[in-house]
Short mmCIF file of C-alpha atoms in Angstrom, two decimals:
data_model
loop_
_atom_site.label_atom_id
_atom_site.label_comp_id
_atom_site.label_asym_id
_atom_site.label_seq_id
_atom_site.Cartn_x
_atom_site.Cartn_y
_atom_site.Cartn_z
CA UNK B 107 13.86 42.32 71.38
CA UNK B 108 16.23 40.64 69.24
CA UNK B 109 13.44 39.85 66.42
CA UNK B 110 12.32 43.80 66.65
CA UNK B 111 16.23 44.53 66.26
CA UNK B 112 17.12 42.24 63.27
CA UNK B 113 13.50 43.40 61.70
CA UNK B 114 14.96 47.06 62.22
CA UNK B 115 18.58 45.98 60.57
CA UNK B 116 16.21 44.16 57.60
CA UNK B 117 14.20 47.03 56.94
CA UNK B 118 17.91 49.78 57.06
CA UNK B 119 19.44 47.70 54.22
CA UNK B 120 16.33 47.52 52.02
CA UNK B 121 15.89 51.19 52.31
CA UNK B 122 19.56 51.63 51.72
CA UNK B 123 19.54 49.20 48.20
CA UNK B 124 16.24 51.20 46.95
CA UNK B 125 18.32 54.39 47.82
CA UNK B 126 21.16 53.23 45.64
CA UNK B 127 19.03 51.68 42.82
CA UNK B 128 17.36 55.07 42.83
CA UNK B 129 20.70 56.89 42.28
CA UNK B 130 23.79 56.12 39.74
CA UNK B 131 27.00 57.42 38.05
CA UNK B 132 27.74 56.25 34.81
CA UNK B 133 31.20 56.79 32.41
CA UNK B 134 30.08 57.54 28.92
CA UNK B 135 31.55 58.85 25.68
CA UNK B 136 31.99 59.00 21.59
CA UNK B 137 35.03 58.73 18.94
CA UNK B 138 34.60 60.52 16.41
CA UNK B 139 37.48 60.12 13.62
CA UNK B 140 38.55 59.69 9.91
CA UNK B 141 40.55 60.75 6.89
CA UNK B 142 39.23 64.17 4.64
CA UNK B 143 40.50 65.46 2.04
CA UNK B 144 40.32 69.06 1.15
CA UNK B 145 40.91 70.94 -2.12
CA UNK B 146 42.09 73.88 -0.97
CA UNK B 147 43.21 74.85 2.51
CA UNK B 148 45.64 78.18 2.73
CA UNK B 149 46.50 77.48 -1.13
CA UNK B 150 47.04 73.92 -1.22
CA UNK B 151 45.26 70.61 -1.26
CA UNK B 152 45.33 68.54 1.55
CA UNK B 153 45.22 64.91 3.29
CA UNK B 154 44.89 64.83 6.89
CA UNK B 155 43.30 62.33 9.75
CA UNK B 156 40.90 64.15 11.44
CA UNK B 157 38.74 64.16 14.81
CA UNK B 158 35.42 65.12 15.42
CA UNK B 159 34.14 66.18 12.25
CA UNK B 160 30.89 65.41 12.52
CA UNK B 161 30.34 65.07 16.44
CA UNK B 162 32.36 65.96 19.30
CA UNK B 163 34.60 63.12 20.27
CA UNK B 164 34.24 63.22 24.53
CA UNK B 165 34.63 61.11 27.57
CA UNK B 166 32.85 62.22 30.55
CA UNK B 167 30.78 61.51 33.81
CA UNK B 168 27.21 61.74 34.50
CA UNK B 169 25.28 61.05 37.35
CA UNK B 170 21.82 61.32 39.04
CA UNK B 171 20.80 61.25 42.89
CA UNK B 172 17.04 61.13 44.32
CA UNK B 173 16.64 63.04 47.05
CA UNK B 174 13.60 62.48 47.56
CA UNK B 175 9.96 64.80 47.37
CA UNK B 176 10.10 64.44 43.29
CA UNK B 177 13.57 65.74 43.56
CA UNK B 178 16.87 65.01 41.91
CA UNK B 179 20.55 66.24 41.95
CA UNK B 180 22.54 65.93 38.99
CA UNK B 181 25.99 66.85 37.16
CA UNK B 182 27.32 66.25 33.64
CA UNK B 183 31.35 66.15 33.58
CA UNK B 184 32.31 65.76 29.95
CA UNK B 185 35.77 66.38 28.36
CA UNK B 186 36.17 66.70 24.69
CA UNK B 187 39.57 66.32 22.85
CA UNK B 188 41.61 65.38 19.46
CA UNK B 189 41.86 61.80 18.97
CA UNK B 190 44.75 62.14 16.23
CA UNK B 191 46.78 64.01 19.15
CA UNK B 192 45.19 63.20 22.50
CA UNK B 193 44.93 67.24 22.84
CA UNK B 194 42.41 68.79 24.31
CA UNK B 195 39.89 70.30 22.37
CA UNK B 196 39.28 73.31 24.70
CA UNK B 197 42.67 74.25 25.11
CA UNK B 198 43.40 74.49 29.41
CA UNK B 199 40.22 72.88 30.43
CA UNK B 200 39.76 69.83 32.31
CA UNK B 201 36.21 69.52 31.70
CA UNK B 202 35.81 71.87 28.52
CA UNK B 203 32.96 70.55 26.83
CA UNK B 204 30.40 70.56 30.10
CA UNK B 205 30.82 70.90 33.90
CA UNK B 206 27.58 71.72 35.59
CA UNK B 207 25.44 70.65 38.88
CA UNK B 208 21.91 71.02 39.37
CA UNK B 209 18.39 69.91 40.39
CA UNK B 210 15.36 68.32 38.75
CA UNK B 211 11.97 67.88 39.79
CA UNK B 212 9.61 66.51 37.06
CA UNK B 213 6.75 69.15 37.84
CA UNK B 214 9.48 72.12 38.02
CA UNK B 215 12.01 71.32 35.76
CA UNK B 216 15.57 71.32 35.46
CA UNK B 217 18.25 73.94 37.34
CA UNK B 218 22.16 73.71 36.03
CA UNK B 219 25.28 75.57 37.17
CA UNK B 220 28.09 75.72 35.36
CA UNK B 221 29.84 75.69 32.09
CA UNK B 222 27.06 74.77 29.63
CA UNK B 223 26.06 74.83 26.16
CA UNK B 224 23.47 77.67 25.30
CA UNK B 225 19.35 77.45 25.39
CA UNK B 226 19.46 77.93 21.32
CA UNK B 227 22.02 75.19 21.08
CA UNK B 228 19.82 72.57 22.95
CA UNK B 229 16.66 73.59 21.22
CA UNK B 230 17.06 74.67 17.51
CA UNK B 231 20.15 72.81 17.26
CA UNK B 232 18.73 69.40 16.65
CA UNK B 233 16.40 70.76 13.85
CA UNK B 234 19.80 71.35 11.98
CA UNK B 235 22.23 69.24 9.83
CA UNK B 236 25.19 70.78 11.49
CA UNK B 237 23.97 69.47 14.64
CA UNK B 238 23.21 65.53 14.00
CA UNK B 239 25.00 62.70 13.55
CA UNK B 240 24.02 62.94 9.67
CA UNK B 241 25.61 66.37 8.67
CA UNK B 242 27.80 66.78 11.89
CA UNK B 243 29.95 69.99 12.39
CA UNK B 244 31.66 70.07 9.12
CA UNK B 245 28.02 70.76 7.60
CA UNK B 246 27.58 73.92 10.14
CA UNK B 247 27.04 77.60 8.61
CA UNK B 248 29.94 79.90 7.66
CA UNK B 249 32.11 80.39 10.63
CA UNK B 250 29.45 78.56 12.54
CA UNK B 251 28.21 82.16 13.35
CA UNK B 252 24.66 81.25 14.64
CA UNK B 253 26.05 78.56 17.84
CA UNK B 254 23.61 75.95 16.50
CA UNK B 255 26.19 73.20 14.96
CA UNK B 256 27.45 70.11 17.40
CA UNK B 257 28.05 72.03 20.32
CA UNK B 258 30.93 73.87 19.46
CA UNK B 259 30.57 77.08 21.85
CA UNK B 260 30.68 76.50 25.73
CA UNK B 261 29.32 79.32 27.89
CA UNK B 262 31.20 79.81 31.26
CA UNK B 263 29.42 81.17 34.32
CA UNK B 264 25.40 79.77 33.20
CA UNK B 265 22.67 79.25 35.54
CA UNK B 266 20.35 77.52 32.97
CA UNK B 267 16.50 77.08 33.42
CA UNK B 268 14.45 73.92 31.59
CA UNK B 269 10.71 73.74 32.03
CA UNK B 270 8.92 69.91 32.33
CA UNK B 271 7.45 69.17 28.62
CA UNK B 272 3.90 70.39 29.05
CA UNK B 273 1.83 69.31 26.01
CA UNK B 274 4.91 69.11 23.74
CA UNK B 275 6.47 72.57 24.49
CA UNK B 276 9.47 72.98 26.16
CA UNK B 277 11.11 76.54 27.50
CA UNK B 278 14.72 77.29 28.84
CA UNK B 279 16.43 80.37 29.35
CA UNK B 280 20.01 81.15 30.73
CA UNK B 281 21.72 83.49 31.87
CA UNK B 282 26.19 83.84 31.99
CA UNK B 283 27.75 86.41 34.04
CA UNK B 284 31.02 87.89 33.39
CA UNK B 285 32.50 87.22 36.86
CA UNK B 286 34.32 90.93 37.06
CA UNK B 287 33.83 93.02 39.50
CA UNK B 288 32.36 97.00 38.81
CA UNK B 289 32.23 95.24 34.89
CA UNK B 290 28.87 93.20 35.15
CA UNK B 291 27.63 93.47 31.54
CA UNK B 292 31.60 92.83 30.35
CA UNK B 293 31.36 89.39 28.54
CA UNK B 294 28.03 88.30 29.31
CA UNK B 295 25.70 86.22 27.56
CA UNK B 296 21.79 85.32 27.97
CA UNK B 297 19.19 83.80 25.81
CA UNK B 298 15.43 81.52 25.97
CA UNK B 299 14.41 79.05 23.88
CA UNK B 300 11.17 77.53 23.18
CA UNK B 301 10.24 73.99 21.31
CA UNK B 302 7.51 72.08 20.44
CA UNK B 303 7.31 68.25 19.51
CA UNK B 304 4.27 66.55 19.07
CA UNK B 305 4.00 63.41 17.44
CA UNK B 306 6.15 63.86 13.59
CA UNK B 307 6.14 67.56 13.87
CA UNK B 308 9.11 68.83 15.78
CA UNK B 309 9.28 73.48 15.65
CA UNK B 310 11.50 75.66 17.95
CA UNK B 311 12.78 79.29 18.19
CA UNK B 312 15.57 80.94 20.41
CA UNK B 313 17.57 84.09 21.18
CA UNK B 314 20.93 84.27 22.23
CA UNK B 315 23.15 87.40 22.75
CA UNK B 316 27.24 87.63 23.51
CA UNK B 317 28.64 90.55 24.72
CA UNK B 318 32.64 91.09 24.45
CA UNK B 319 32.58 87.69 23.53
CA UNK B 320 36.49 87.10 23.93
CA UNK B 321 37.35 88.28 26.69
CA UNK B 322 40.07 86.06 29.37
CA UNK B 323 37.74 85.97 32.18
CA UNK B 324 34.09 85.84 30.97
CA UNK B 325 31.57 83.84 29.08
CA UNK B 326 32.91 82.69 26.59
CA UNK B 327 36.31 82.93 25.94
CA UNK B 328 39.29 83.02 23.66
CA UNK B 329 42.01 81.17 25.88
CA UNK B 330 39.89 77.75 25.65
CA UNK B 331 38.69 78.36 21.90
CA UNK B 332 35.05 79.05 23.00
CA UNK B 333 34.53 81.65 20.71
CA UNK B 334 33.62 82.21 17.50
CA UNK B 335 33.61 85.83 16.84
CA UNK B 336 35.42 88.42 18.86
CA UNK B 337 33.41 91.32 18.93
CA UNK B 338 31.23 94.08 20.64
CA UNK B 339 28.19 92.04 20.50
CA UNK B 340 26.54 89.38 18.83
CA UNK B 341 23.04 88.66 18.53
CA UNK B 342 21.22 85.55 16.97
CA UNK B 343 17.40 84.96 16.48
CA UNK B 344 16.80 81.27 14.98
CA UNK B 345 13.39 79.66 13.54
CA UNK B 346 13.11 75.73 12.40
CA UNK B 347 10.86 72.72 12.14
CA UNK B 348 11.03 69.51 10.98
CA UNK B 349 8.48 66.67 9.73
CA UNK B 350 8.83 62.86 9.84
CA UNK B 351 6.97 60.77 7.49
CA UNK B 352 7.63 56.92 7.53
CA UNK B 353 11.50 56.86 6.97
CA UNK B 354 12.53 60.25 5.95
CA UNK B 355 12.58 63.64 8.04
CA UNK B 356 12.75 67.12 6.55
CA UNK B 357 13.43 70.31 8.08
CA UNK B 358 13.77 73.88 7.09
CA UNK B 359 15.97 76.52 9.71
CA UNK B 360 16.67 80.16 9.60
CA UNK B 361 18.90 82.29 11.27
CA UNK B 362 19.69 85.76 11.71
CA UNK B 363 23.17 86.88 13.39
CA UNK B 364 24.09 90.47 13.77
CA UNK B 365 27.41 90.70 15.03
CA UNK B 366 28.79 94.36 16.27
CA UNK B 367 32.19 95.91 15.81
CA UNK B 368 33.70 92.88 15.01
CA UNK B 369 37.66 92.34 15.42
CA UNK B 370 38.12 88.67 14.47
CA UNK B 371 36.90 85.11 13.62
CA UNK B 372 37.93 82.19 15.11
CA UNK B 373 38.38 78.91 13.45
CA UNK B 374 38.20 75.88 14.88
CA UNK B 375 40.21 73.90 12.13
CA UNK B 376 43.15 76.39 12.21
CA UNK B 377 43.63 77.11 16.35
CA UNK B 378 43.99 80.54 15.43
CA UNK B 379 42.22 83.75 15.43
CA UNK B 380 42.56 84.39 11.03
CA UNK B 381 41.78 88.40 11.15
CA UNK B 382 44.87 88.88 13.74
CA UNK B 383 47.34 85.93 12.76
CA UNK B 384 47.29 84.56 9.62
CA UNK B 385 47.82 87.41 6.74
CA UNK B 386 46.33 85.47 3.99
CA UNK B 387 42.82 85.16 5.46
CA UNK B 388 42.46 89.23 5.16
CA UNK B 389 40.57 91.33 8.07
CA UNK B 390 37.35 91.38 9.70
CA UNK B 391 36.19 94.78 11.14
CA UNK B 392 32.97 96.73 11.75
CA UNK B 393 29.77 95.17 11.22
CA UNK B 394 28.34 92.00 9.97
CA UNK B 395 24.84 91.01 9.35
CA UNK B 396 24.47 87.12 8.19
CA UNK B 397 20.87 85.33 7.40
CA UNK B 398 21.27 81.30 7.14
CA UNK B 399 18.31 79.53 5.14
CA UNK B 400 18.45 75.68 5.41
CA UNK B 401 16.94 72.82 3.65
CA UNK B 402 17.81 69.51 4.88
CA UNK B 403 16.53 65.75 4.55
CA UNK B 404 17.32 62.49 5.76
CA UNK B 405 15.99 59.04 4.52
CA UNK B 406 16.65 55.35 6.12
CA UNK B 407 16.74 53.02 3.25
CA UNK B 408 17.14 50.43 5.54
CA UNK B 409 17.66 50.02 9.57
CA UNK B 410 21.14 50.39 9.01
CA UNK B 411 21.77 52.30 6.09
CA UNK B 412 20.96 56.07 5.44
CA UNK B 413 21.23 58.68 3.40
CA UNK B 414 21.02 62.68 4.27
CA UNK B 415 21.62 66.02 2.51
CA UNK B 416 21.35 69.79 3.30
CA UNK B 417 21.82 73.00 1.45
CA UNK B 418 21.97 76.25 3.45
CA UNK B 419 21.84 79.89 1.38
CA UNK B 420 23.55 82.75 3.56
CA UNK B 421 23.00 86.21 2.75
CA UNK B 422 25.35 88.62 4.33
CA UNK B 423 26.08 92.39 4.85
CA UNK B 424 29.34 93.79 5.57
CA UNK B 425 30.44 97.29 5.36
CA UNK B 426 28.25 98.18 1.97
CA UNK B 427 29.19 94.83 0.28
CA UNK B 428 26.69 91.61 0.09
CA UNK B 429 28.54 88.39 0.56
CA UNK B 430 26.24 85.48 -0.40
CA UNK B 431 27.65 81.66 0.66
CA UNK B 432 26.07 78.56 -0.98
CA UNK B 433 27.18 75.20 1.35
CA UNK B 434 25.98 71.80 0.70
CA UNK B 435 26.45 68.79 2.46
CA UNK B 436 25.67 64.91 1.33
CA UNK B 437 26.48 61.86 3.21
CA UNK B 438 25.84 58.31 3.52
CA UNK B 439 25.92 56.62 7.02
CA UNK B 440 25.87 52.31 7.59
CA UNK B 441 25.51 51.25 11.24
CA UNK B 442 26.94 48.04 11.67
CA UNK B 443 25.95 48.23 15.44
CA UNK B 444 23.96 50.24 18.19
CA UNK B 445 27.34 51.88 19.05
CA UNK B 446 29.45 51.86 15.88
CA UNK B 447 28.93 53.14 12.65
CA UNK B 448 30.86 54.80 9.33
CA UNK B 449 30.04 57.25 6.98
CA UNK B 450 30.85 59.02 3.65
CA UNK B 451 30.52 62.78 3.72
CA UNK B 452 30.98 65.60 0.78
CA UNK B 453 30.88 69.45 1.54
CA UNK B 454 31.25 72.14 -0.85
CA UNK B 455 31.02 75.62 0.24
CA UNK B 456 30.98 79.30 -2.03
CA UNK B 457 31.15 82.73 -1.38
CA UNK B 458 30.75 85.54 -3.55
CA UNK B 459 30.12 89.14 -3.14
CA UNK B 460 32.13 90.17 -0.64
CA UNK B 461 35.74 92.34 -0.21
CA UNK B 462 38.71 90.83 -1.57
CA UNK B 463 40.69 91.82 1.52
CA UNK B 464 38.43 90.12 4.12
CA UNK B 465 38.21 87.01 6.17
CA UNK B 466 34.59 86.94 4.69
CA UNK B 467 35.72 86.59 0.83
CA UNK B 468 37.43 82.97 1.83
CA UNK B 469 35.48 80.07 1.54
CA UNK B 470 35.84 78.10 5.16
CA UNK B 471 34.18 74.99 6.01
CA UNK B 472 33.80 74.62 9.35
CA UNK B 473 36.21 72.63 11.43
CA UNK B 474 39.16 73.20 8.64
CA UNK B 475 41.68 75.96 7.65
CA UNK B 476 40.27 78.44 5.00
CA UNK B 477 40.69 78.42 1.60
CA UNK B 478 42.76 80.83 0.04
CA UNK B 479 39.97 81.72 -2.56
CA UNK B 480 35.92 81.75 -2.99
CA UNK B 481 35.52 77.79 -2.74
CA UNK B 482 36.23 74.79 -1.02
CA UNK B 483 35.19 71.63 -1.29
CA UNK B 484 36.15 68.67 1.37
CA UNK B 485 35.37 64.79 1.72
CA UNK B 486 35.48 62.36 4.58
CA UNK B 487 35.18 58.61 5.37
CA UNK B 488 34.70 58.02 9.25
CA UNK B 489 34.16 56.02 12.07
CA UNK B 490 31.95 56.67 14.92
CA UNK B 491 32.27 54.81 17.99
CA UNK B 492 29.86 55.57 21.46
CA UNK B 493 30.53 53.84 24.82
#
């Protein structure tokens, strides 16, 4: 009895120590921060320390539990903020840059609740230079108008759907309800993604669609700096691929935005919404059609030193005129670890074309205030940390 009793006790704690060497919680998180200098912000040049220029500088919690069957629970609890202030960067959230829960099963894929970043975001994104560590946010399009820089939009309210990697091709899709009652379609968002990466040939294509965008209660929203655009609706259609020969990668990426009835553009670098609060940036109303074309290459000249440039053509249409933006991006990175590296990082942005009394006419590179003519031009030096 008391050997069938102690081999019962033996084989409870093994069971248990598999069961917790099967699950885990980890603390995780990247610094982002450095000194740019810009030409011309609101009229005058300007020296400032910055956060988060290229990547999202976050702390956060992420964890995975098996339940057993092929199954998995698991939650991502990430916020971001400004290291130069200790602000956060989503202004009243706790958890701004992801909170979401979920389940996994390797021959079903991946279910998520919660405040997310979109299906095009995860998909397209990395294609881009506004997305990776070698362009970063500051590289993104003008106004970042297509979602697919370093995770800069949030959408409230997602119940997001990844398929297992069959063959190289991924799907996801997503869907954000507004949360308002006798209001469903009242700042909403959905959109479905679909990659492929097989060996050095990486393609994907997505479709996102905001509508209301802005509104207090919804999506995505203005009170936590989610969104980019206020307006009736936006819609963005994206194509890219990239190739990866020996030590260099290059990539090509469209993008079409059509965004409805617009009111106003947000801008990250400025904390306010430019077409309702700051007089010098002009107005944005009616309707506005962008297309992005990118370039972009990256070379490793040695394990730890790279170099990495992109040039992105938008064509626009707004209210008869044809604004036209040329933005180019170079930078050197040297990583003098796995977790810490620094780079050097130029972007000059044009516009041209468009009405002298709008938002659109003002050269604005993303994460900083606008200029207060057609161009801008903006350098960095940085420091990257990841824990």
């Amino acid at each position: 009895m008391y050997k069938r009793s102690l081999l019962a006790v033996t084989l409870f704690c093994a069971f248990t120590v598999s069961a917790h060497a099967q699950s885990s919680v980890a603390l995780y998180g990247l610094i982002d921060t450095g000194l740019i200098y810009t030409n011309n912000q609101l009229g005058h040049s300007n020296w400032q320390e910055v956060t988060s220029s290229t990547q999202n500088t976050v702390f956060g919690l992420k964890g995975t539990e098996d339940l057993g069957g092929g199954f998995r629970a698991l939650f991502k609890l990430e916020q971001s903020f400004l290291l130069n202030n200790g602000a956060q960067a989503f202004a009243g959230s706790a958890f701004g840059s992801q909170a979401w829960v979920g389940l996994q099963s390797d021959p079903y894929g991946t279910l998520t609740f919660g405040r997310q970043f979109d299906v095009m975001n995860d998909l397209v994104g990395p294609l881009t230079a506004g997305y990776n560590t070698w362009g970063g946010s500051i590289a993104a399009h003008p106004f970042e108008n297509d979602n697919l820089a370093a995770n800069s939009v949030v959408i409230n309210n997602s119940v997001k759907y990844a398929s297992p990697t069959y063959h190289g091709v991924t799907f996801e899709t997503m869907y954000s309800f507004s949360n308002k009652a006798g209001d469903f379609a009242n700042n909403r968002s959905y959109g479905f993604g679909l990659s492929y990466a097989e060996g050095p040939l990486n393609l994907a294509a997505g479709y996102l669609q905001l509508n209301n965008a802005g509104n207090s209660t919804g999506a995505v929203t203005t009170s936590d700096t989610s969104a980019n655009f206020i307006a009736e609706r936006q819609r963005i259609w994206s194509l890219g691929g990239n190739y990866t020969f020996g030590p260099a990668t290059v990539g090509l990426v469209w993008s079409h935005t059509q965004i409805d009835n617009a009111a106003a553009v947000f801008s990250f670098g400025t904390g306010s919404y430019l077409a309702a609060n700051d007089a010098s940036a002009g107005t944005l109303a009616g309707s506005l059609r962008l297309d992005n074309y990118e370039v972009n290459a990256k070379y490793a000249l040695t394990e730890a030193l790279s170099v990495a440039g992109a040039y992105t053509y938008t064509h626009g249409a707004y209210n008869g005129s044809s604004p036209g933006w040329n933005t180019a991006m170079l930078q050197t990175n040297y990583s003098i670890s796995k977790r810490t590296d620094f780079y050097l990082e130029g972007v000059y942005q044009n516009v041209h074309g468009a009405p002298a009394d709008s938002v659109v006419s003002h050269a604005m590179i993303n994460t900083l205030s606008p200029s207060a003519t057609d161009t801008q031009a903006a350098v960095t030096v940085g420091m990257r940390h990841s824990f």
